[in-house]
Every structure is written in C-alpha cells, then in structure tokens.
Tab-separated table of C-alpha atoms in Angstrom:
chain	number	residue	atom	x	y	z
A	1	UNK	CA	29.577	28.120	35.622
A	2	UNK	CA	27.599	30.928	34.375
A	3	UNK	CA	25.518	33.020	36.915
A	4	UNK	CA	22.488	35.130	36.010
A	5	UNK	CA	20.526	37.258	38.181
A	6	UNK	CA	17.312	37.698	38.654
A	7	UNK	CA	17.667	41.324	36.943
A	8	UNK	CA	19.736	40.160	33.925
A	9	UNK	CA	16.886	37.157	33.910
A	10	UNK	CA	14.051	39.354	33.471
A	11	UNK	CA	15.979	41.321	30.966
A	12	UNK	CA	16.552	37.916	29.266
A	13	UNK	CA	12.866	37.399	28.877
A	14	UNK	CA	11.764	40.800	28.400
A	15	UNK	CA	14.287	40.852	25.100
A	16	UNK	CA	12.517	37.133	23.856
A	17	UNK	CA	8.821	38.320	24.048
A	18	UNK	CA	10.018	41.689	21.975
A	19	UNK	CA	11.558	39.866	19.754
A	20	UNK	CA	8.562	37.233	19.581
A	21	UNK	CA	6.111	40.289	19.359
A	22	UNK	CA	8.521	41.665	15.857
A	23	UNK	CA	8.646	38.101	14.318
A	24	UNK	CA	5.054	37.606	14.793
A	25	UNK	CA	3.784	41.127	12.748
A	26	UNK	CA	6.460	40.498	10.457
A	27	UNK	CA	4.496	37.261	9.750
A	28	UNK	CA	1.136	38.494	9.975
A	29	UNK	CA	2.800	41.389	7.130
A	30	UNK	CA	3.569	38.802	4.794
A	31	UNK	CA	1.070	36.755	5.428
A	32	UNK	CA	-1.837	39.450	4.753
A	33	UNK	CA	-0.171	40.570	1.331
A	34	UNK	CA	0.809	36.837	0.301
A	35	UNK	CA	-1.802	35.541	-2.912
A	36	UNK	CA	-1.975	31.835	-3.254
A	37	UNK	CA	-0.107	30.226	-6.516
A	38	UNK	CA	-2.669	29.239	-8.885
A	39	UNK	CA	-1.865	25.871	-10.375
A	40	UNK	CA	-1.418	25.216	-14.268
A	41	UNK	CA	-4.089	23.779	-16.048
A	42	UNK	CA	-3.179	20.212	-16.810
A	43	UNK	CA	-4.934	18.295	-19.239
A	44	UNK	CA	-4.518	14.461	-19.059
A	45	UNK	CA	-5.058	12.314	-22.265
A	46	UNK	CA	-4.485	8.698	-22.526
A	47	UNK	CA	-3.049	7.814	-26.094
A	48	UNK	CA	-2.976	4.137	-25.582
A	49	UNK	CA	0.259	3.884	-26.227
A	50	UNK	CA	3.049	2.128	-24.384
A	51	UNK	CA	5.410	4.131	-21.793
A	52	UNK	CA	8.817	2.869	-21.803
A	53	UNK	CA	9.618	4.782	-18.279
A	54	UNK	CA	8.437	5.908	-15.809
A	55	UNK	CA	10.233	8.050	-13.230
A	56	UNK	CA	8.377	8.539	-9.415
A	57	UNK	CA	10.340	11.202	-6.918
A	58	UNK	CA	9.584	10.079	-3.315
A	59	UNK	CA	10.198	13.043	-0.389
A	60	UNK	CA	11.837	10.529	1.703
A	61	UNK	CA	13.510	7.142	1.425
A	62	UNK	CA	12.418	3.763	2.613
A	63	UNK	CA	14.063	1.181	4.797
A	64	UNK	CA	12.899	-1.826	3.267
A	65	UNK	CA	10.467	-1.728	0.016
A	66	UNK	CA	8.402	-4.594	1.467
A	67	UNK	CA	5.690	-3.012	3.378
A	68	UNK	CA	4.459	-6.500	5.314
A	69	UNK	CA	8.235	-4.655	6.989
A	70	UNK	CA	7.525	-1.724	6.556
A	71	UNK	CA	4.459	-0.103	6.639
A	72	UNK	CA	4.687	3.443	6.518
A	73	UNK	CA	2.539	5.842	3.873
A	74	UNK	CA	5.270	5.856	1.226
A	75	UNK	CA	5.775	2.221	1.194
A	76	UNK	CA	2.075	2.463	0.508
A	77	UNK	CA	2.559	5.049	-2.192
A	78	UNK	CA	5.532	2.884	-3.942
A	79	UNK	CA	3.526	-0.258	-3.819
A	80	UNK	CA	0.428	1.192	-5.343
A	81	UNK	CA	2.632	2.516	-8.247
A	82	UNK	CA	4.100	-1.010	-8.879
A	83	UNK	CA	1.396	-3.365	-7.864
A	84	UNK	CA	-1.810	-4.350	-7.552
A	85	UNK	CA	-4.090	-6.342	-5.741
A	86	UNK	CA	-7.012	-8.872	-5.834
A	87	UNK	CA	-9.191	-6.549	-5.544
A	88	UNK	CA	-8.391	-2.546	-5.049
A	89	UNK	CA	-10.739	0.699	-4.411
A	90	UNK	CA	-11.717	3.547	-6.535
A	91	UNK	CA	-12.051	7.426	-5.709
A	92	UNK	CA	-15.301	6.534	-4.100
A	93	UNK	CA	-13.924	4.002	-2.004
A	94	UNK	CA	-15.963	1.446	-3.698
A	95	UNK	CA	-14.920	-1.865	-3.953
A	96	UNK	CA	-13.665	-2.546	-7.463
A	97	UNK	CA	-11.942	-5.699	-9.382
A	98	UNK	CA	-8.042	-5.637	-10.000
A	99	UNK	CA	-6.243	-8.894	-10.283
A	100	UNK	CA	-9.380	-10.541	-9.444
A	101	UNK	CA	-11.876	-10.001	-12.489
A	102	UNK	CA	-14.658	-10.929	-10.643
A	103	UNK	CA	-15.750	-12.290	-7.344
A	104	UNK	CA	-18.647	-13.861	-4.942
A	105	UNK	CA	-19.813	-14.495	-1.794
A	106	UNK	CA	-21.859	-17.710	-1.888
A	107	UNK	CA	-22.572	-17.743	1.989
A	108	UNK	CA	-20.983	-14.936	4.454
A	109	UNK	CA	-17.660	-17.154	5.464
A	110	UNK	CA	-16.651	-17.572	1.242
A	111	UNK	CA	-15.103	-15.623	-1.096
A	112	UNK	CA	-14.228	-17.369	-4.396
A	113	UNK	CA	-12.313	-14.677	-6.576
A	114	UNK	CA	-11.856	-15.410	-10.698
A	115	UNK	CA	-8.354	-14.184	-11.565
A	116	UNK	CA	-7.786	-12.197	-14.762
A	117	UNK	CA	-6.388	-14.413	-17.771
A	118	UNK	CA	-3.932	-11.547	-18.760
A	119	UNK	CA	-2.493	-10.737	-15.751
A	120	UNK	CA	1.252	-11.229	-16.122
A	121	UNK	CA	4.201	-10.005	-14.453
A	122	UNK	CA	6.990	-7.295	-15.625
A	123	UNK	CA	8.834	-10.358	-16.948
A	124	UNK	CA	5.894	-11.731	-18.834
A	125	UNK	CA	5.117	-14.754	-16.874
A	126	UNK	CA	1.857	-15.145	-16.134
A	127	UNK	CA	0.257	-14.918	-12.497
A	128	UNK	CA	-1.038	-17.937	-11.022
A	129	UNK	CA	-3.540	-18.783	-8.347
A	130	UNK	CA	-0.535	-20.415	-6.797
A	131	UNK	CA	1.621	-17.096	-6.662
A	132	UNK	CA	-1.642	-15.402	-5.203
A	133	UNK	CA	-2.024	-18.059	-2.444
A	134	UNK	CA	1.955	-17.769	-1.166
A	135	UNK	CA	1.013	-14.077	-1.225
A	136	UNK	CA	-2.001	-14.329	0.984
A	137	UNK	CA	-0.289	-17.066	3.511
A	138	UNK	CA	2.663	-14.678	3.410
A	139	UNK	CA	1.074	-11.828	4.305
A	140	UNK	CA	-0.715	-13.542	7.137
A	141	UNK	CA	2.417	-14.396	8.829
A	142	UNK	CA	3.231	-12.299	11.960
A	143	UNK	CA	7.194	-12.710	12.251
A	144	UNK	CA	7.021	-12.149	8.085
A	145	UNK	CA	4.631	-9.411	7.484
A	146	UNK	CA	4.616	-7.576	11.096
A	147	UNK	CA	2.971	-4.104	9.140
A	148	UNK	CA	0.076	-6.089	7.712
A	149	UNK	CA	-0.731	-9.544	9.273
A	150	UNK	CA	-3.388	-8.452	11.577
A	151	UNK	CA	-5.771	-7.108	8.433
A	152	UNK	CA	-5.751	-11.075	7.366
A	153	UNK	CA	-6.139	-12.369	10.704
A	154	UNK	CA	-9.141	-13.449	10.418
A	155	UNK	CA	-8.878	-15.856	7.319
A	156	UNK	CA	-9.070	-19.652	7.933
A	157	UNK	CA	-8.042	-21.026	4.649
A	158	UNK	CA	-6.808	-19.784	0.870
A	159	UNK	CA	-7.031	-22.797	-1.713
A	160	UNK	CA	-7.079	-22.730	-5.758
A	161	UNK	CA	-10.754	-23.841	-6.760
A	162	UNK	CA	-10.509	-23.870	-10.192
A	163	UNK	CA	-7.826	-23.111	-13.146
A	164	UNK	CA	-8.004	-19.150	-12.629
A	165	UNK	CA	-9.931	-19.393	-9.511
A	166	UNK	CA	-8.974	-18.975	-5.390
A	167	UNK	CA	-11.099	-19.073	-2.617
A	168	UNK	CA	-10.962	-17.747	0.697
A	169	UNK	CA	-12.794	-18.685	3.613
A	170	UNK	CA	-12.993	-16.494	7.009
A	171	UNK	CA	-13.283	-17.798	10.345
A	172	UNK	CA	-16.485	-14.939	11.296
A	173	UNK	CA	-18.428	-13.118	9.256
A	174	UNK	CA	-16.758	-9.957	7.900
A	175	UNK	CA	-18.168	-7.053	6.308
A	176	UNK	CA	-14.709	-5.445	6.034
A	177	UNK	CA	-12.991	-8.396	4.523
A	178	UNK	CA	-12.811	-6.981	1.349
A	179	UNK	CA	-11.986	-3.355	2.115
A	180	UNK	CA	-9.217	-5.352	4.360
A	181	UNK	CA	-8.175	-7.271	1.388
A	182	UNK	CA	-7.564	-3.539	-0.602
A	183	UNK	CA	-5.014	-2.700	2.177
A	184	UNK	CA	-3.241	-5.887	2.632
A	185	UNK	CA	-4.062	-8.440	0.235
A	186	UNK	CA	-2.002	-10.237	-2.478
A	187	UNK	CA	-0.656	-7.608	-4.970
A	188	UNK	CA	1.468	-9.358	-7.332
A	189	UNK	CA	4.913	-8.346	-7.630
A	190	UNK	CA	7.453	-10.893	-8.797
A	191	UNK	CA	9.699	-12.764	-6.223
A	192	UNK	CA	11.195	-16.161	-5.575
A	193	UNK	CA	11.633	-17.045	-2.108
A	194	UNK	CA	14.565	-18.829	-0.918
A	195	UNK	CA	14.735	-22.463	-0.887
A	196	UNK	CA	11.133	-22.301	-3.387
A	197	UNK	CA	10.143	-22.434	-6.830
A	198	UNK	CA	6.621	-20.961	-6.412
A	199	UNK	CA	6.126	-17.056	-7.427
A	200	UNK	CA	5.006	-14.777	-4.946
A	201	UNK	CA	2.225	-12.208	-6.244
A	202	UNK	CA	2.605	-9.650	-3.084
A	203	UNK	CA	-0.205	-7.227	-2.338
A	204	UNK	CA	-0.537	-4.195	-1.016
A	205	UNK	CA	-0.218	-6.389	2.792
A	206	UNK	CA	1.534	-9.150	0.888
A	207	UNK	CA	4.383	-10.800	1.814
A	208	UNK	CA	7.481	-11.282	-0.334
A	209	UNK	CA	10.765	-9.815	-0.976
A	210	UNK	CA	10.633	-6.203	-3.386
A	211	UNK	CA	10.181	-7.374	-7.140
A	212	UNK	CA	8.545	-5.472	-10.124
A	213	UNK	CA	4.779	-6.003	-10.494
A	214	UNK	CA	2.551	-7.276	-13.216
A	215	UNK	CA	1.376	-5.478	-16.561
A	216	UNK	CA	-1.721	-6.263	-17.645
C-alpha cells in the first residue's frame, strides 16, 4: 500500500498546476505564431465522360453498410455516395427530384411520384416501382430498419399506380413527409432478399441488405 502525506500531497499538486501553468504558455506560444494553411485552389470541370473508379477513404469503419442497422453519419456518407433516393435535397435544402422525376400532391394525405425511365442499377437492370415499394415497406419495418423506421411511420400505404408510377398515402397530414422521405426513403441499391425474387431499391432509410446502387 502506498502512503502519502498530507505534505508530499500538497507537493504532488503544487508540481501538477506548475506543470499545467508551462504546458499552457507553451500552447498559447505556438498558438499566437501558428498561420492557418491556405487551401489549393481546386478547379472542378465535368468532361462528361465516364469514370471507371472511384476510390472514397472513410476515417472510420462501419459495422454493417445497411444504415436501416446502422445509422450513424458515415453510413450516411457511404450511402449518399452509392445511392439515391426518390426524392433527395440540394445545398439549399430544397426539395429536389432524384429517382422520382417528378411528383404531386393531389390532396394533403397523397403523394403519387413518376419514376425516371433511365434509372437502372450498377448491373444494368432497370428499377422498378416494385423494387421501390419493397424498399419503402422495408424501411418501415421496426425489427428490420431500427435506424430509420420511425421517419416512415407515418405512411399508411405504398402501391404502383401506373407503369413508372408509385403512390404513397399518409395517415395525417405532413409537411415534413418529403424532407422525411430525403433521409429515409427508398434509395435504390441492388439486393435480393432471401426466399424473394423482387429487387430491393434501398434509400437513404431503406431497407435491404448492402448492394451497389443505380447509374443513371
């Protein structure tokens, strides 16, 4: 057992605060003579050309890619990268279309959504009002998608209206639906679950197991 006395105590503590008091003005040295880095000048052009690869560094790793399991900010970051949703938001944090071209609200419970014609996945196969609506039903389901379910609570039915068309109907009137819908809606990736032939298109809150997204 060690003993210390009150003396060798308060010699303890007197040592800690000096040395406290040194690291501090060292600090407040460096600090006062320390310029910030300026950052290169990057210009961005878009060729329209084709990438073959593209290579994203994380600062951390991830426990499961699907983020209806995990919903932390860098499951965010990955899925944004390699999906996309019905509908998504821009800089402004206006609502704007994504895998839905277009959209309306013919009374304040309905949302019928037009899906774009091109929208395929990494594999080519086109997505499907039916791969959208096993993403939305997904993504609603607690036990599945834990991270993400309660942003959909509130929808009472998803059904395909038309060739290219869905539509979703709310139980209350929702002014955040959409905004919602950004967060946690279908994004398609490209998954078969187990037991099923139908596609999943996952959102950003979609259900389904990690698959590459859509081009397009």
């Amino acid at each position: 057992m060690q003993i210390t006395t009150p003396r060798f105590r308060k010699k303890l503590l007197l040592g800690a605060a000096a040395a406290l008091a040194a690291s501090l003005a060292l600090v407040g040295c460096a600090g006062g003579d320390a310029q910030p880095s300026e950052s290169p000048d990057v210009t961005l052009v878009d060729t329209g050309e084709e990438i073959d690869q593209v290579t994203v560094a994380f600062p951390g790793s991830l426990a499961n890619l699907y983020i209806g399991q995990e919903s932390g900010i860098l499951n965010y970051n990955l899925a944004a990268t390699v999906q996309e949703g019905l509908v998504g938001q821009d800089a402004d944090g206006q609502i704007v279309p994504a895998l839905a071209e277009t959209w309306e609200t013919p009374d304040e419970l309905t949302y019928v959504f037009t899906l774009r014609e091109d929208a395929k996945f990494q594999n080519g196969d086109p997505v499907t009002p039916a791969d959208v609506i096993f993403s939305i039903e997904r993504a609603q389901d607690a036990e599945a998608s834990p991270g993400i379910s309660f942003y959909l609570a509130n929808i009472d039915s998803v059904q395909q209206t038309g060739d290219n068309e869905i539509t979703i109907s709310t139980q209350t009137p929702d002014a955040t639906f959409l905004v919602n819908l950004s967060n946690a809606g279908p994004w398609s990736s490209r998954s078969r679950p187990s037991g099923s032939s139908t596609r999943a298109a996952s959102a950003r809150a979609v259900p389904c197991s990690w698959a590459p997204a859509p081009t397009g």
